[in-house]
CSV table of C-alpha atoms in Angstrom, one decimal:
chain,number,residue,atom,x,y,z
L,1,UNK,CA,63.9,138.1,-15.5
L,2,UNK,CA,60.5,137.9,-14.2
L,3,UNK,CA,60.6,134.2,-13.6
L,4,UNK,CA,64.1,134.9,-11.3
L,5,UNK,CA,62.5,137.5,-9.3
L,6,UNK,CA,59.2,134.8,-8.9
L,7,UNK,CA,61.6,131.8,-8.0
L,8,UNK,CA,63.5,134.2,-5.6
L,9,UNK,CA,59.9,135.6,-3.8
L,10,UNK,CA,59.0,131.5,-3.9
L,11,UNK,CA,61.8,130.8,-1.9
L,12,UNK,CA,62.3,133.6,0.3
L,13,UNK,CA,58.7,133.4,1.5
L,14,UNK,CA,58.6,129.6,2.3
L,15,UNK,CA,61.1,129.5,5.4
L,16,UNK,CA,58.7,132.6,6.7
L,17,UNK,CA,55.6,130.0,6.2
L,18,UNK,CA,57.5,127.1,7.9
L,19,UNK,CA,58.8,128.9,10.7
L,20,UNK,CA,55.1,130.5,11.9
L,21,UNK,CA,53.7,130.1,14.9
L,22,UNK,CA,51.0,127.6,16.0
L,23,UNK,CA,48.1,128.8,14.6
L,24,UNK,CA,45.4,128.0,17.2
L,25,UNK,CA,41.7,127.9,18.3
L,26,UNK,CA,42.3,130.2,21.0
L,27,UNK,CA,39.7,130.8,23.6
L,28,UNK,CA,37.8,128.5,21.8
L,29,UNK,CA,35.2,126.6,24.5
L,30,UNK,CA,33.3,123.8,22.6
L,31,UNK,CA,30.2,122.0,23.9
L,32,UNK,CA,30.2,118.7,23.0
L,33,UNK,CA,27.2,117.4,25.0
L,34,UNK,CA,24.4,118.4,26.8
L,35,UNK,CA,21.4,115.6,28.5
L,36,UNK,CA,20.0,114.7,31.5
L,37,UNK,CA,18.9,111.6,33.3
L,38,UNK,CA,19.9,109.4,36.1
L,39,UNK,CA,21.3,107.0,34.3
L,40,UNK,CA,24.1,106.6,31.4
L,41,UNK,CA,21.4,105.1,28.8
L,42,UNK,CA,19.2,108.2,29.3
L,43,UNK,CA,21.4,110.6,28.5
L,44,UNK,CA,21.8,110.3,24.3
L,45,UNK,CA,17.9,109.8,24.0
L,46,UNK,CA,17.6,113.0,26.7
L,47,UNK,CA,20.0,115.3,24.4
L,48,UNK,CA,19.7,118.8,24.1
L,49,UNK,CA,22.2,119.4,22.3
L,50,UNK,CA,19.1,121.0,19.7
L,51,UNK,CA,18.8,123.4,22.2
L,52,UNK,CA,22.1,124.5,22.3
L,53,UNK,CA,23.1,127.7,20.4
L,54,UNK,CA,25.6,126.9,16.6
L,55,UNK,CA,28.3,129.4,17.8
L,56,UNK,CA,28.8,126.8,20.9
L,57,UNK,CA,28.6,124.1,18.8
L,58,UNK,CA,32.3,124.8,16.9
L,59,UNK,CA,35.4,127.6,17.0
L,60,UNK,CA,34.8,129.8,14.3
L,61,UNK,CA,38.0,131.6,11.7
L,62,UNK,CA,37.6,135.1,14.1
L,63,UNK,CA,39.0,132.4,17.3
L,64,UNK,CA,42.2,131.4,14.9
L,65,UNK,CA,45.3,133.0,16.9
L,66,UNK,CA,48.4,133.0,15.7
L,67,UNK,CA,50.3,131.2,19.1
L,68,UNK,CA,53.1,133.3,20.9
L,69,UNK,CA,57.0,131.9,20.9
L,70,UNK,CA,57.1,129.4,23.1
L,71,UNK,CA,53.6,128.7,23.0
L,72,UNK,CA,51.4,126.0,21.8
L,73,UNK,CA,48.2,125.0,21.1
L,74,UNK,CA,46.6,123.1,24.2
L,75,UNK,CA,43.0,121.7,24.8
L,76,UNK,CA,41.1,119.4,27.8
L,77,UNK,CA,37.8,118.4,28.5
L,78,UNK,CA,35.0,119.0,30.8
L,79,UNK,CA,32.6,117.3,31.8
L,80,UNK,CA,30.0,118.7,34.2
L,81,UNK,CA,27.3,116.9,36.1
L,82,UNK,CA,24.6,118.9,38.1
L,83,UNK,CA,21.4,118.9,39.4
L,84,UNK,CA,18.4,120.1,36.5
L,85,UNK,CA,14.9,120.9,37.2
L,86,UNK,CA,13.3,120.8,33.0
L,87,UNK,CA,10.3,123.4,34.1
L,88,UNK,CA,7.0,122.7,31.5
L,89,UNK,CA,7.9,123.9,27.9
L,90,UNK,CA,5.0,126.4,27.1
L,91,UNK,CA,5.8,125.1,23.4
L,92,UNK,CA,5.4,121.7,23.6
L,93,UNK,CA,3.6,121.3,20.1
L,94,UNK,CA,5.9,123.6,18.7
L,95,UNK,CA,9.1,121.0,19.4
L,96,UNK,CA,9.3,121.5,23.1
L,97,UNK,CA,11.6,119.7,25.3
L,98,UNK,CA,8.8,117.5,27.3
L,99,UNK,CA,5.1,116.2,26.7
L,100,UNK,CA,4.1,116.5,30.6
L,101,UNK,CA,3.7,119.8,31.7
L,102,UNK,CA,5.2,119.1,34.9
L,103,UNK,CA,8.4,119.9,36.4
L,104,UNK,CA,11.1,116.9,36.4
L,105,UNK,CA,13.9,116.8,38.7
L,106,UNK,CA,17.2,115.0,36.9
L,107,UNK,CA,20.7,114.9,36.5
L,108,UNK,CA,21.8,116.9,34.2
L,109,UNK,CA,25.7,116.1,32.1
L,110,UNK,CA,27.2,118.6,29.9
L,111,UNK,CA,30.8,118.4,28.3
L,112,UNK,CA,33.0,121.2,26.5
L,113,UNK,CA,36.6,120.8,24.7
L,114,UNK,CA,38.5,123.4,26.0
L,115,UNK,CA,41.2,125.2,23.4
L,116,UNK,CA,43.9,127.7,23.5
L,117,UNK,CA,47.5,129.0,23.2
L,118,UNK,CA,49.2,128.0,26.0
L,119,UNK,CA,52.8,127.2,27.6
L,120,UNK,CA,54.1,123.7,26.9
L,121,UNK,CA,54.4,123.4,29.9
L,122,UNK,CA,50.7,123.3,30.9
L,123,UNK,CA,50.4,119.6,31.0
L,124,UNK,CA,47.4,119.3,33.6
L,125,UNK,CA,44.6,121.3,34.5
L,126,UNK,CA,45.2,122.5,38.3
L,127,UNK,CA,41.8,121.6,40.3
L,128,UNK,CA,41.2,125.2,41.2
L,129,UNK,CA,40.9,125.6,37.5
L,130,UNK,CA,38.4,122.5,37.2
L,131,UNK,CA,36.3,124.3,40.2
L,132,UNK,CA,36.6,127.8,38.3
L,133,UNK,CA,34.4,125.7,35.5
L,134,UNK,CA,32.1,124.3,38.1
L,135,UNK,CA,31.3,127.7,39.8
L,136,UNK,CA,31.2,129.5,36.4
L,137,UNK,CA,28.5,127.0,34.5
L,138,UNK,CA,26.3,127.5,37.7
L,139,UNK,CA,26.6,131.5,37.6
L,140,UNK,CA,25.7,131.7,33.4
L,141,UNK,CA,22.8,129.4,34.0
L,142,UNK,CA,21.7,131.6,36.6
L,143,UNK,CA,21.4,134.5,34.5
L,144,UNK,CA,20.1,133.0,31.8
L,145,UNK,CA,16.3,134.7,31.4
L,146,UNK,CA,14.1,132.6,30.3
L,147,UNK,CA,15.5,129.5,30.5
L,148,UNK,CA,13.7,126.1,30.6
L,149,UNK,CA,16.6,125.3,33.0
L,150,UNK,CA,17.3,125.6,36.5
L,151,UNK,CA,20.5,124.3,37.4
L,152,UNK,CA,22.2,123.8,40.7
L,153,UNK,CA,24.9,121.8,42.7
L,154,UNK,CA,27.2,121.6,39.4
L,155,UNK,CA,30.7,119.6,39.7
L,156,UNK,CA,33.5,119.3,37.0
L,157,UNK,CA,35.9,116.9,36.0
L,158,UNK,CA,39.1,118.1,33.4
L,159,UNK,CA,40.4,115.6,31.5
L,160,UNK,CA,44.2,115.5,30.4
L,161,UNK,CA,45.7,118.4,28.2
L,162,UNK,CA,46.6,117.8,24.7
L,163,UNK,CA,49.5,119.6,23.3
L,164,UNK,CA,49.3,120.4,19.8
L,165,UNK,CA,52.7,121.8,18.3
L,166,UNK,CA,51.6,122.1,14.1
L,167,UNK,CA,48.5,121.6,12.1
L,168,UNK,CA,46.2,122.0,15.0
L,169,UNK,CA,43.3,123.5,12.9
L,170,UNK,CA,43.5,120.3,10.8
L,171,UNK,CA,46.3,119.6,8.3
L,172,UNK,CA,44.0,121.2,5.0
L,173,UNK,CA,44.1,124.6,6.5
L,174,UNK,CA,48.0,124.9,6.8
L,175,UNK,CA,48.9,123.4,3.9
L,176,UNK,CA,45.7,125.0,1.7
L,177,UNK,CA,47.8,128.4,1.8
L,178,UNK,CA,51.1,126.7,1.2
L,179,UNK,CA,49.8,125.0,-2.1
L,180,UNK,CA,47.9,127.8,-3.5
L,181,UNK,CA,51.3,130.0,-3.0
L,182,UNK,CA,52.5,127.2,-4.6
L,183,UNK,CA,50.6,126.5,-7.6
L,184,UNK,CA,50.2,130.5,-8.6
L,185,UNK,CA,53.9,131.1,-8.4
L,186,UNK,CA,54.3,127.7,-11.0
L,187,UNK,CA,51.5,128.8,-13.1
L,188,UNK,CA,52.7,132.7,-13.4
L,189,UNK,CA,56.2,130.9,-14.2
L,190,UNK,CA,55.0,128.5,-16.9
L,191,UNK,CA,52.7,131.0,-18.3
């Protein structure tokens, strides 16, 4: 008896798992890069990327959303160019970002993936959106205290959207909870 009331929770419960919504890094802005320099060949020997904080680094499990109906799970990149002034590190023994304690006036590149539950029909990022990014990155560096940065005359391209319609957090998460349903319902039926 047991093992029909098992198979019947089994059964009844996977149409519920298939049938989910898109499960999403929502509001989920990633930075992918961070250098400066005037020129392409500069910028991966000029990372800062050290410097950048781990919770920008990744989406975290708090960011997973569960998508609305009719929503899915979209992402673009940006990538931002601007003007950097790297004032003199007052830590430069201690891993600071330059030797010289002078000022130096570059370019600076930064680039963030973008990700969240969205229509399906969001399939390119309106420029007054790509400006939004350009205006905000100047504002946050602005308020940043402290900062070895001072930043200035930022611009930002979007990339193209990609839609994402199942196993958007990577196929391993989805199916991790499918199997382990799974494997407990056999093993409480064998046993």
């Amino acid at each position: 008896m047991n093992h029909l009331v098992t198979l019947s929770l089994i059964i009844s419960l996977l149409p519920n798992l298939a049938l989910s919504g898109v499960k999403c890094y929502d509001k989920c802005n990633v930075v992918t890069s961070f250098s400066y320099g005037n020129d392409p060949d500069d910028w991966t020997r000029n990372s800062l990327m050290d410097r950048v904080s781990d919770k920008n680094k990744a989406c975290t499990s708090a960011q997973i959303s569960e998508c609305e109906e009719k929503e899915v799970c979209l992402s673009y990149d940006v990538a931002a160019s601007a003007d950097i002034e790297i004032h003199p590190d007052s830590d430069v023994e201690g891993g600071g970002i330059q030797q010289q304690q002078t000022t130096i006036s570059q370019e600076g590149h930064m680039g963030f993936t973008i990700n969240f539950c969205g229509p399906k029909t969001y399939t390119a990022v309106p420029p007054s959106h790509c400006n939004e990014w350009a205006s905000s990155l100047e504002e946050e560096f602005q308020k940043e205290k402290g900062s070895p940065f001072t930043v200035s005359e930022v611009d930002a391209t979007c990339g193209q959207v990609t839609l994402c319609e199942e196993d958007c957090l990577g196929a391993a998460t989805g199916l991790s909870v499918t199997l382990t349903l799974l494997i407990t319902s056999l093993v409480y039926l064998i046993f």
